[in-house]
């Protein structure tokens, strides 16, 4: 359970630096009611993302799990290695295109058009079908074999870490006083200029961490770790 918790937290932190949620929150922080709007936005993102994850995990996820053999511990080590490698590959890809991606403008929200809660819900609902790190975490949770209450708790934990940057923005507005707007404006400009490099770096770190989890799992086996890895890898490819 500790391994799975660490994996969920690492992916949640990597997924949390999402410009499509952080930048709108930073723009809302400059609005007429910044703390209220950012808090409502963060809560909407949290609720919609969590609800979407629960629907996937407890619906199609459980159905798929009932149709295929439940993976054993060694199979999960292989899945951890594959997930880590995929995150590293994604980080390398984003890093390679960081300059081009940084030139793309993320559209600023118009707070006068809709409430911040509706804005957060709409943005999250639109982003959910392409939330590949979230899907990786859901797959790891569903395939772990833990009960439904623990699966729900792990999804809750993922989403707590996912909204940490939004909570940080709200906390800055609450505790930084007169310097809050200056700090958040500077942070928004830096994020707009460097978000691809930031995301790439965090994806690489998270990928290395997840791969280490899988590698240490196989390293804890008594004999023949590498042959056993190959055998279970082939088993996952050709069940």
mmCIF file of C-alpha atoms in Angstrom:
data_model
loop_
_atom_site.group_PDB
_atom_site.id
_atom_site.type_symbol
_atom_site.label_atom_id
_atom_site.label_comp_id
_atom_site.label_asym_id
_atom_site.label_seq_id
_atom_site.Cartn_x
_atom_site.Cartn_y
_atom_site.Cartn_z
ATOM 1 C CA UNK A 1 0.000 0.000 0.000
ATOM 2 C CA UNK A 2 2.895 2.364 0.738
ATOM 3 C CA UNK A 3 4.347 1.761 -2.728
ATOM 4 C CA UNK A 4 1.007 2.516 -4.354
ATOM 5 C CA UNK A 5 0.548 5.625 -2.221
ATOM 6 C CA UNK A 6 3.981 6.917 -3.217
ATOM 7 C CA UNK A 7 3.211 6.256 -6.887
ATOM 8 C CA UNK A 8 -0.134 8.088 -6.680
ATOM 9 C CA UNK A 9 1.429 11.084 -4.942
ATOM 10 C CA UNK A 10 4.294 11.341 -7.434
ATOM 11 C CA UNK A 11 1.972 11.245 -10.454
ATOM 12 C CA UNK A 12 -0.426 13.674 -8.778
ATOM 13 C CA UNK A 13 2.362 16.183 -8.184
ATOM 14 C CA UNK A 14 3.603 15.833 -11.766
ATOM 15 C CA UNK A 15 0.071 16.335 -13.087
ATOM 16 C CA UNK A 16 -0.604 19.303 -10.790
ATOM 17 C CA UNK A 17 1.623 21.697 -12.761
ATOM 18 C CA UNK A 18 -1.008 22.028 -15.447
ATOM 19 C CA UNK A 19 -1.138 25.471 -17.110
ATOM 20 C CA UNK A 20 -4.771 24.956 -18.110
ATOM 21 C CA UNK A 21 -5.757 25.084 -14.430
ATOM 22 C CA UNK A 22 -2.996 27.198 -12.846
ATOM 23 C CA UNK A 23 -3.062 30.092 -15.334
ATOM 24 C CA UNK A 24 -6.844 30.641 -15.102
ATOM 25 C CA UNK A 25 -6.504 30.615 -11.304
ATOM 26 C CA UNK A 26 -3.738 33.220 -11.513
ATOM 27 C CA UNK A 27 -5.910 35.411 -13.725
ATOM 28 C CA UNK A 28 -8.813 35.028 -11.308
ATOM 29 C CA UNK A 29 -6.445 36.066 -8.521
ATOM 30 C CA UNK A 30 -6.281 39.502 -10.142
ATOM 31 C CA UNK A 31 -10.090 39.832 -10.221
ATOM 32 C CA UNK A 32 -12.414 41.838 -7.986
ATOM 33 C CA UNK A 33 -12.933 39.009 -5.446
ATOM 34 C CA UNK A 34 -9.712 37.014 -5.780
ATOM 35 C CA UNK A 35 -9.853 34.712 -2.743
ATOM 36 C CA UNK A 36 -13.468 33.721 -3.314
ATOM 37 C CA UNK A 37 -13.035 33.186 -7.044
ATOM 38 C CA UNK A 38 -9.830 31.171 -6.739
ATOM 39 C CA UNK A 39 -11.308 29.046 -3.924
ATOM 40 C CA UNK A 40 -14.472 28.313 -5.921
ATOM 41 C CA UNK A 41 -12.392 27.540 -9.005
ATOM 42 C CA UNK A 42 -10.119 25.152 -7.056
ATOM 43 C CA UNK A 43 -13.072 23.387 -5.427
ATOM 44 C CA UNK A 44 -14.785 22.895 -8.800
ATOM 45 C CA UNK A 45 -11.597 21.463 -10.320
ATOM 46 C CA UNK A 46 -11.193 19.124 -7.350
ATOM 47 C CA UNK A 47 -14.799 17.878 -7.367
ATOM 48 C CA UNK A 48 -15.051 17.319 -11.141
ATOM 49 C CA UNK A 49 -11.629 15.635 -11.407
ATOM 50 C CA UNK A 50 -12.352 13.373 -8.431
ATOM 51 C CA UNK A 51 -15.833 12.505 -9.700
ATOM 52 C CA UNK A 52 -14.456 11.680 -13.143
ATOM 53 C CA UNK A 53 -11.768 9.454 -11.654
ATOM 54 C CA UNK A 54 -14.272 7.632 -9.446
ATOM 55 C CA UNK A 55 -16.594 7.030 -12.389
ATOM 56 C CA UNK A 56 -13.745 5.565 -14.439
ATOM 57 C CA UNK A 57 -12.258 3.475 -11.624
ATOM 58 C CA UNK A 58 -15.498 2.127 -10.200
ATOM 59 C CA UNK A 59 -17.237 1.710 -13.548
ATOM 60 C CA UNK A 60 -15.192 0.606 -16.588
ATOM 61 C CA UNK A 61 -12.161 -0.081 -14.398
ATOM 62 C CA UNK A 62 -13.935 -2.683 -12.271
ATOM 63 C CA UNK A 63 -15.551 -4.233 -15.345
ATOM 64 C CA UNK A 64 -12.167 -4.601 -17.046
ATOM 65 C CA UNK A 65 -10.653 -6.041 -13.885
ATOM 66 C CA UNK A 66 -13.371 -8.690 -13.778
ATOM 67 C CA UNK A 67 -12.585 -9.771 -17.352
ATOM 68 C CA UNK A 68 -8.814 -10.198 -17.048
ATOM 69 C CA UNK A 69 -6.630 -12.069 -14.563
ATOM 70 C CA UNK A 70 -5.708 -9.924 -11.584
ATOM 71 C CA UNK A 71 -2.007 -8.976 -11.781
ATOM 72 C CA UNK A 72 0.279 -10.281 -9.071
ATOM 73 C CA UNK A 73 2.966 -8.240 -7.312
ATOM 74 C CA UNK A 74 5.596 -8.913 -9.966
ATOM 75 C CA UNK A 75 3.194 -7.860 -12.728
ATOM 76 C CA UNK A 76 2.646 -4.581 -10.886
ATOM 77 C CA UNK A 77 6.402 -4.024 -10.726
ATOM 78 C CA UNK A 78 6.479 -4.330 -14.513
ATOM 79 C CA UNK A 79 3.584 -1.878 -14.819
ATOM 80 C CA UNK A 80 5.429 0.581 -12.564
ATOM 81 C CA UNK A 81 8.513 0.347 -14.782
ATOM 82 C CA UNK A 82 6.407 0.872 -17.914
ATOM 83 C CA UNK A 83 4.545 3.833 -16.378
ATOM 84 C CA UNK A 84 7.815 5.415 -15.266
ATOM 85 C CA UNK A 85 9.365 4.950 -18.683
ATOM 86 C CA UNK A 86 6.296 6.504 -20.326
ATOM 87 C CA UNK A 87 6.516 9.557 -18.045
ATOM 88 C CA UNK A 88 10.222 9.940 -18.806
ATOM 89 C CA UNK A 89 9.511 9.703 -22.540
ATOM 90 C CA UNK A 90 6.786 12.343 -22.219
ATOM 91 C CA UNK A 91 9.142 14.606 -20.279
ATOM 92 C CA UNK A 92 11.862 14.239 -22.922
ATOM 93 C CA UNK A 93 9.331 15.009 -25.668
ATOM 94 C CA UNK A 94 8.065 18.164 -23.922
ATOM 95 C CA UNK A 95 11.636 19.268 -23.203
ATOM 96 C CA UNK A 96 12.545 18.887 -26.868
ATOM 97 C CA UNK A 97 9.661 21.168 -27.891
ATOM 98 C CA UNK A 98 9.803 23.517 -24.892
ATOM 99 C CA UNK A 99 10.687 26.632 -26.893
ATOM 100 C CA UNK A 100 7.902 26.073 -29.407
ATOM 101 C CA UNK A 101 5.366 25.252 -26.700
ATOM 102 C CA UNK A 102 6.313 28.333 -24.670
ATOM 103 C CA UNK A 103 5.356 30.533 -27.634
ATOM 104 C CA UNK A 104 1.787 29.249 -27.572
ATOM 105 C CA UNK A 105 -0.550 31.470 -25.611
ATOM 106 C CA UNK A 106 -2.903 29.915 -23.099
ATOM 107 C CA UNK A 107 -6.248 31.730 -23.430
ATOM 108 C CA UNK A 108 -7.091 33.891 -20.444
ATOM 109 C CA UNK A 109 -10.506 33.338 -18.855
ATOM 110 C CA UNK A 110 -13.153 36.016 -18.806
ATOM 111 C CA UNK A 111 -14.463 36.077 -15.224
ATOM 112 C CA UNK A 112 -17.408 38.280 -16.249
ATOM 113 C CA UNK A 113 -18.761 35.602 -18.569
ATOM 114 C CA UNK A 114 -19.372 32.886 -15.977
ATOM 115 C CA UNK A 115 -18.754 32.100 -12.330
ATOM 116 C CA UNK A 116 -15.347 30.854 -11.307
ATOM 117 C CA UNK A 117 -16.876 27.549 -10.129
ATOM 118 C CA UNK A 118 -18.496 26.926 -13.517
ATOM 119 C CA UNK A 119 -15.257 27.925 -15.214
ATOM 120 C CA UNK A 120 -13.297 25.379 -13.168
ATOM 121 C CA UNK A 121 -15.846 22.651 -13.826
ATOM 122 C CA UNK A 122 -15.885 23.294 -17.585
ATOM 123 C CA UNK A 123 -12.090 23.424 -17.906
ATOM 124 C CA UNK A 124 -11.688 20.194 -15.927
ATOM 125 C CA UNK A 125 -14.429 18.359 -17.825
ATOM 126 C CA UNK A 126 -12.839 19.320 -21.140
ATOM 127 C CA UNK A 127 -9.367 18.299 -19.986
ATOM 128 C CA UNK A 128 -10.384 14.991 -18.383
ATOM 129 C CA UNK A 129 -10.473 12.881 -21.600
ATOM 130 C CA UNK A 130 -6.810 13.775 -22.285
ATOM 131 C CA UNK A 131 -5.572 13.464 -18.685
ATOM 132 C CA UNK A 132 -3.117 10.659 -19.403
ATOM 133 C CA UNK A 133 -1.182 10.900 -16.086
ATOM 134 C CA UNK A 134 -4.509 10.565 -14.259
ATOM 135 C CA UNK A 135 -5.369 7.508 -16.338
ATOM 136 C CA UNK A 136 -2.004 5.969 -15.423
ATOM 137 C CA UNK A 137 -2.712 6.520 -11.734
ATOM 138 C CA UNK A 138 -6.235 5.094 -12.095
ATOM 139 C CA UNK A 139 -4.869 2.023 -13.891
ATOM 140 C CA UNK A 140 -2.336 1.452 -11.111
ATOM 141 C CA UNK A 141 -5.018 1.855 -8.446
ATOM 142 C CA UNK A 142 -7.551 -0.437 -10.142
ATOM 143 C CA UNK A 143 -4.923 -3.071 -10.934
ATOM 144 C CA UNK A 144 -3.553 -3.068 -7.396
ATOM 145 C CA UNK A 145 -6.231 -5.395 -6.095
ATOM 146 C CA UNK A 146 -7.100 -3.217 -3.069
ATOM 147 C CA UNK A 147 -10.745 -2.826 -2.102
ATOM 148 C CA UNK A 148 -13.078 -0.163 -3.417
ATOM 149 C CA UNK A 149 -12.861 2.044 -0.264
ATOM 150 C CA UNK A 150 -9.054 2.142 -0.562
ATOM 151 C CA UNK A 151 -9.281 2.869 -4.269
ATOM 152 C CA UNK A 152 -11.550 5.812 -3.518
ATOM 153 C CA UNK A 153 -9.147 7.000 -0.793
ATOM 154 C CA UNK A 154 -6.192 6.845 -3.200
ATOM 155 C CA UNK A 155 -8.102 8.826 -5.825
ATOM 156 C CA UNK A 156 -8.942 11.382 -3.148
ATOM 157 C CA UNK A 157 -5.248 11.590 -2.247
ATOM 158 C CA UNK A 158 -4.285 12.053 -5.919
ATOM 159 C CA UNK A 159 -6.694 14.941 -6.292
ATOM 160 C CA UNK A 160 -5.534 16.628 -3.099
ATOM 161 C CA UNK A 161 -2.026 16.777 -4.531
ATOM 162 C CA UNK A 162 -3.380 17.737 -7.967
ATOM 163 C CA UNK A 163 -4.977 20.944 -6.617
ATOM 164 C CA UNK A 164 -2.042 21.899 -4.364
ATOM 165 C CA UNK A 165 -0.889 24.718 -6.715
ATOM 166 C CA UNK A 166 -4.421 26.177 -6.655
ATOM 167 C CA UNK A 167 -4.488 25.916 -2.854
ATOM 168 C CA UNK A 168 -1.105 27.655 -2.833
ATOM 169 C CA UNK A 169 -2.536 30.546 -4.861
ATOM 170 C CA UNK A 170 -5.453 30.902 -2.442
ATOM 171 C CA UNK A 171 -3.044 30.727 0.514
ATOM 172 C CA UNK A 172 -0.881 33.458 -1.024
ATOM 173 C CA UNK A 173 -3.921 35.706 -1.379
ATOM 174 C CA UNK A 174 -4.828 35.021 2.251
ATOM 175 C CA UNK A 175 -1.475 35.379 3.966
ATOM 176 C CA UNK A 176 0.809 37.463 1.730
ATOM 177 C CA UNK A 177 -1.113 40.705 2.277
ATOM 178 C CA UNK A 178 -0.242 43.592 0.009
ATOM 179 C CA UNK A 179 2.515 41.591 -1.707
ATOM 180 C CA UNK A 180 0.125 38.885 -2.911
ATOM 181 C CA UNK A 181 -0.694 40.456 -6.278
ATOM 182 C CA UNK A 182 2.958 41.222 -6.973
ATOM 183 C CA UNK A 183 4.010 37.656 -6.166
ATOM 184 C CA UNK A 184 1.224 36.059 -8.192
ATOM 185 C CA UNK A 185 1.738 38.333 -11.185
ATOM 186 C CA UNK A 186 5.438 37.473 -11.229
ATOM 187 C CA UNK A 187 4.599 33.791 -10.909
ATOM 188 C CA UNK A 188 2.104 33.979 -13.768
ATOM 189 C CA UNK A 189 4.644 35.590 -16.092
ATOM 190 C CA UNK A 190 7.286 33.005 -15.260
ATOM 191 C CA UNK A 191 4.838 30.159 -15.746
ATOM 192 C CA UNK A 192 3.700 31.550 -19.104
ATOM 193 C CA UNK A 193 7.326 31.742 -20.245
ATOM 194 C CA UNK A 194 8.704 28.510 -18.786
ATOM 195 C CA UNK A 195 5.813 26.091 -18.198
ATOM 196 C CA UNK A 196 7.019 23.495 -20.770
ATOM 197 C CA UNK A 197 10.435 23.192 -19.130
ATOM 198 C CA UNK A 198 8.834 22.994 -15.688
ATOM 199 C CA UNK A 199 6.422 20.258 -16.726
ATOM 200 C CA UNK A 200 9.175 18.340 -18.527
ATOM 201 C CA UNK A 201 11.470 18.465 -15.514
ATOM 202 C CA UNK A 202 8.807 17.318 -13.090
ATOM 203 C CA UNK A 203 7.683 14.527 -15.451
ATOM 204 C CA UNK A 204 11.284 13.304 -15.679
ATOM 205 C CA UNK A 205 11.708 13.326 -11.900
ATOM 206 C CA UNK A 206 8.382 11.573 -11.333
ATOM 207 C CA UNK A 207 9.178 9.028 -14.044
ATOM 208 C CA UNK A 208 12.546 8.205 -12.500
ATOM 209 C CA UNK A 209 10.905 7.841 -9.077
ATOM 210 C CA UNK A 210 8.186 5.511 -10.402
ATOM 211 C CA UNK A 211 10.780 3.428 -12.259
ATOM 212 C CA UNK A 212 12.814 3.165 -9.068
ATOM 213 C CA UNK A 213 9.742 1.806 -7.299
ATOM 214 C CA UNK A 214 9.454 -0.961 -9.893
ATOM 215 C CA UNK A 215 13.193 -1.627 -9.949
ATOM 216 C CA UNK A 216 13.438 -1.916 -6.162
ATOM 217 C CA UNK A 217 10.484 -4.299 -6.234
ATOM 218 C CA UNK A 218 12.325 -6.629 -8.579
ATOM 219 C CA UNK A 219 15.553 -6.003 -6.715
ATOM 220 C CA UNK A 220 13.897 -7.354 -3.576
ATOM 221 C CA UNK A 221 13.357 -10.730 -5.205
ATOM 222 C CA UNK A 222 15.834 -13.379 -4.171
ATOM 223 C CA UNK A 223 17.117 -14.671 -7.489
ATOM 224 C CA UNK A 224 16.799 -14.040 -11.198
ATOM 225 C CA UNK A 225 15.275 -10.562 -11.130
ATOM 226 C CA UNK A 226 15.966 -9.727 -14.761
ATOM 227 C CA UNK A 227 14.734 -13.048 -16.231
ATOM 228 C CA UNK A 228 11.624 -12.771 -14.086
ATOM 229 C CA UNK A 229 11.107 -9.227 -15.345
ATOM 230 C CA UNK A 230 11.285 -10.436 -18.960
ATOM 231 C CA UNK A 231 8.906 -13.293 -18.231
ATOM 232 C CA UNK A 232 6.307 -11.040 -16.636
ATOM 233 C CA UNK A 233 6.733 -8.415 -19.346
ATOM 234 C CA UNK A 234 5.938 -11.037 -21.985
ATOM 235 C CA UNK A 235 3.026 -12.203 -19.858
ATOM 236 C CA UNK A 236 1.520 -8.705 -19.868
ATOM 237 C CA UNK A 237 1.984 -8.396 -23.619
ATOM 238 C CA UNK A 238 0.607 -11.891 -24.349
ATOM 239 C CA UNK A 239 -1.641 -12.961 -21.478
#
